[in-house]
Amino acid sequence: MADLASMDKIVALCKRRGFIFASSEIYGGIGSTYDYGHYGVLFKQNVKNEWWRAMLSERDDIVALDSAILQHPRTWEASGHLAGFTDPMVDCRTCGQRFRADHLRDLECPRKPSKHPGEGPDCDLTEARDFNLMFETTMGPVKDSGATVYLRPETAQGIFVNFKNVLQFSRKKPPFGIAQIGKSFRNEITPGNFVFRTREFEQMEMEFFVPPGEAPQWYEHWKQARMEWYVELGLRADHLRLREHDADELSHYSSATADVEYLFPIGWSELEGVANRGDFDLKQHAEYSGEKLEYFDPQTKQRYVPHVIEPAAGADRATLAFLVDAYDEENVPGEAGTGDTPSEAQGGEQRTVLKLHPRLAPVKVAVLPLVRKDGQPEIAREIVAALRGRMQTEYDEGGSIGKRYRRQDEIGTPFCVTVDHQTLEDRSVTVRERDSLHQERVAIDELGDVLGARLAAPWRSPKLAVAP
Ligand code: GAP
């Protein structure tokens, strides 16, 4: 696909513009963990806000939860993670590297000439053995075996162990859901592809508890709803697909699972999983804890263990998908306003631009005085102060106006407001639109309402108009 951004370009942009960078970089980084800078934080927060909006604000049958990362170790016995949350691993006796045995075709041996592990003349792989992905630590001052606890490998179990609590206070009855966003940790054997697979990441998971007979229809509902969420936020539908798992791919707890897959630069890969978990989790935790985890329906006088439909997404992976989908490089014709006078057109030039849905863009509007004199910075700061409480606003007076537009394009700012000579005469400014480069004059007094309405308007990716 011609328009696909390469992972290298995405990584470079993220570092250049301070979205995401390697963690502990001054010490050489550490095993595929990443830090989010200012724009990265704002951007990922917008992704999470949109998820909360879809789960909470737009429905009244889901409640929120924020459970602890450290949970009673019995949680992981009951869930099956202690015994079965493993990946097959092989070591190479020659280079000393470890590889996921089921990913060898996607991996590279570190020795030259570059080949898949096991295919080089000197490769000497061990037999595959199971490696548990949970991070272990100890709780309290004594490091004996009874003090072993685990960093949660998924947020889901925190929801199941709180089922009874939530049922009591929320006054909900099935079908209802519990949603949570939080960090999860997996000691992945081969993390990689930037924030696609890391050892510390954020999940956005929702467990939807339903009467057993309704599970199939809710499974269909959530597959559809989750696909629509990505499309509504601008991911191109032809870069998204639903892939139903074959029977031999299903997790131990699942009777049906489908992956929402996105066409990442590494190829079609999982963005989110939607699973029918049946009554596995509640039954397991009931057995291990001795608590009844059931619902008593006062109308039918029936007691049952609800079944669970789970849409499980990754906040970092979704952020990466939105970045990839928005990334564009294009030749733009001369833009009005990039010279000293606002109407002067410059010759065409190349720009890198993030065509992000305005709701996801880290900064909504940048306010730019054309020159750093003649009272323009003062008016620009006055505008910033007026807009600030309504939308994420940034002031920038450094460098030529053309360079400042390019900087805002690269962080995906949908609107630039330019203060120029005319502003001093009639208190109007130029509003420049990121995707179309269209410019128009707007009165300062109307600016907040005009921008607010545009940010709230439906949006579709301008890349959709481009033939593949
Ligand atoms: N509770 C079910 C569950 O955790 P999963 O498919 O293992 O299912 C759900 O994880 C989502 O979490 C994935 O679709 C992905 O978006 C994200 N995810 C999982 N492992 C990840 C990792 N190592 N790095 C980044 N994101 C990850």
PDB file of C-alpha atoms and ligand atoms in Angstrom, residues 81 85 153-157 160 184 186 188 191 195-205 207 230 253 259-260 270-273 275 277 310 312-318, ligand 1:
ATOM      1  CA  HIS A  81      -2.406 -17.199  34.482  1.00  0.00           C
ATOM      2  CA  PHE A  85      -0.006 -17.612  30.773  1.00  0.00           C
ATOM      3  CA  PRO A 153      -0.881  -9.046  33.161  1.00  0.00           C
ATOM      4  CA  GLU A 154      -4.396  -7.793  32.304  1.00  0.00           C
ATOM      5  CA  THR A 155      -6.867  -5.421  33.909  1.00  0.00           C
ATOM      6  CA  ALA A 156      -9.746  -7.866  33.404  1.00  0.00           C
ATOM      7  CA  GLN A 157      -9.203  -9.935  36.558  1.00  0.00           C
ATOM      8  CA  PHE A 160     -14.013 -10.137  37.957  1.00  0.00           C
ATOM      9  CA  SER A 184      -0.685  -4.088  32.624  1.00  0.00           C
ATOM     10  CA  ARG A 186       3.895  -8.775  30.520  1.00  0.00           C
ATOM     11  CA  GLU A 188       7.212 -10.453  26.626  1.00  0.00           C
ATOM     12  CA  PRO A 191       8.734  -7.123  22.510  1.00  0.00           C
ATOM     13  CA  VAL A 195       4.731   0.619  21.305  1.00  0.00           C
ATOM     14  CA  PHE A 196       2.954  -2.226  19.507  1.00  0.00           C
ATOM     15  CA  ARG A 197       4.327  -4.817  21.918  1.00  0.00           C
ATOM     16  CA  THR A 198       5.955  -3.608  25.122  1.00  0.00           C
ATOM     17  CA  ARG A 199       6.412  -5.024  28.588  1.00  0.00           C
ATOM     18  CA  GLU A 200       4.460  -2.238  30.303  1.00  0.00           C
ATOM     19  CA  PHE A 201       1.338  -0.968  28.558  1.00  0.00           C
ATOM     20  CA  GLU A 202      -2.129   0.369  29.161  1.00  0.00           C
ATOM     21  CA  GLN A 203      -5.272  -1.616  28.547  1.00  0.00           C
ATOM     22  CA  MET A 204      -8.857  -0.448  28.081  1.00  0.00           C
ATOM     23  CA  GLU A 205     -11.023  -3.406  29.017  1.00  0.00           C
ATOM     24  CA  GLU A 207     -16.406  -6.939  30.949  1.00  0.00           C
ATOM     25  CA  TYR A 230     -12.281   3.085  15.413  1.00  0.00           C
ATOM     26  CA  TYR A 253     -11.481 -19.293  28.763  1.00  0.00           C
ATOM     27  CA  ASP A 259      -9.604  -9.698  16.723  1.00  0.00           C
ATOM     28  CA  VAL A 260     -10.072  -6.207  15.431  1.00  0.00           C
ATOM     29  CA  GLU A 270      -4.292  -7.336  16.432  1.00  0.00           C
ATOM     30  CA  LEU A 271      -5.546  -4.022  17.685  1.00  0.00           C
ATOM     31  CA  GLU A 272      -8.190  -5.304  20.061  1.00  0.00           C
ATOM     32  CA  GLY A 273      -9.763  -8.627  21.019  1.00  0.00           C
ATOM     33  CA  ALA A 275     -14.092 -12.487  23.453  1.00  0.00           C
ATOM     34  CA  ARG A 277     -15.527 -15.658  28.012  1.00  0.00           C
ATOM     35  CA  GLU A 310     -15.105  -8.723  26.757  1.00  0.00           C
ATOM     36  CA  ALA A 312     -10.142  -5.715  25.368  1.00  0.00           C
ATOM     37  CA  ALA A 313      -8.152  -2.935  23.726  1.00  0.00           C
ATOM     38  CA  GLY A 314      -4.657  -1.532  24.196  1.00  0.00           C
ATOM     39  CA  ALA A 315      -4.383   2.234  24.687  1.00  0.00           C
ATOM     40  CA  ASP A 316      -0.813   2.350  23.351  1.00  0.00           C
ATOM     41  CA  ARG A 317      -1.585   0.105  20.398  1.00  0.00           C
ATOM     42  CA  ALA A 318      -4.679   2.150  19.530  1.00  0.00           C
TER      43      ALA A 318
HETATM   44  N1  GAP B   1      -8.234  -9.584  29.002  1.00  0.00           N
HETATM   45  C1  GAP B   1      -7.937 -10.067  27.695  1.00  0.00           C
HETATM   46  C2  GAP B   1      -6.641  -9.621  27.203  1.00  0.00           C
HETATM   47  O1  GAP B   1      -5.823  -9.081  27.927  1.00  0.00           O
HETATM   48  P1  GAP B   1      -5.149  -9.566  25.087  1.00  0.00           P
HETATM   49  O2  GAP B   1      -5.507  -9.844  23.655  1.00  0.00           O
HETATM   50  O3  GAP B   1      -4.020 -10.325  25.659  1.00  0.00           O
HETATM   51  O4  GAP B   1      -6.486  -9.840  25.881  1.00  0.00           O
HETATM   52  C3  GAP B   1      -5.847  -7.060  24.902  1.00  0.00           C
HETATM   53  O5  GAP B   1      -4.887  -8.025  25.284  1.00  0.00           O
HETATM   54  C4  GAP B   1      -5.187  -5.923  24.163  1.00  0.00           C
HETATM   55  O6  GAP B   1      -4.134  -5.382  24.961  1.00  0.00           O
HETATM   56  C5  GAP B   1      -4.499  -6.328  22.847  1.00  0.00           C
HETATM   57  O7  GAP B   1      -5.415  -6.392  21.785  1.00  0.00           O
HETATM   58  C6  GAP B   1      -3.512  -5.203  22.670  1.00  0.00           C
HETATM   59  O8  GAP B   1      -4.141  -4.053  22.129  1.00  0.00           O
HETATM   60  C7  GAP B   1      -3.101  -4.893  24.109  1.00  0.00           C
HETATM   61  N2  GAP B   1      -1.840  -5.585  24.427  1.00  0.00           N
HETATM   62  C8  GAP B   1      -1.662  -6.858  24.817  1.00  0.00           C
HETATM   63  N3  GAP B   1      -0.358  -7.126  25.022  1.00  0.00           N
HETATM   64  C9  GAP B   1       0.325  -5.990  24.741  1.00  0.00           C
HETATM   65  C10 GAP B   1       1.706  -5.609  24.771  1.00  0.00           C
HETATM   66  N4  GAP B   1       2.658  -6.469  25.142  1.00  0.00           N
HETATM   67  N5  GAP B   1       2.036  -4.354  24.411  1.00  0.00           N
HETATM   68  C11 GAP B   1       1.082  -3.452  24.048  1.00  0.00           C
HETATM   69  N6  GAP B   1      -0.230  -3.749  24.025  1.00  0.00           N
HETATM   70  C12 GAP B   1      -0.626  -5.002  24.362  1.00  0.00           C
END
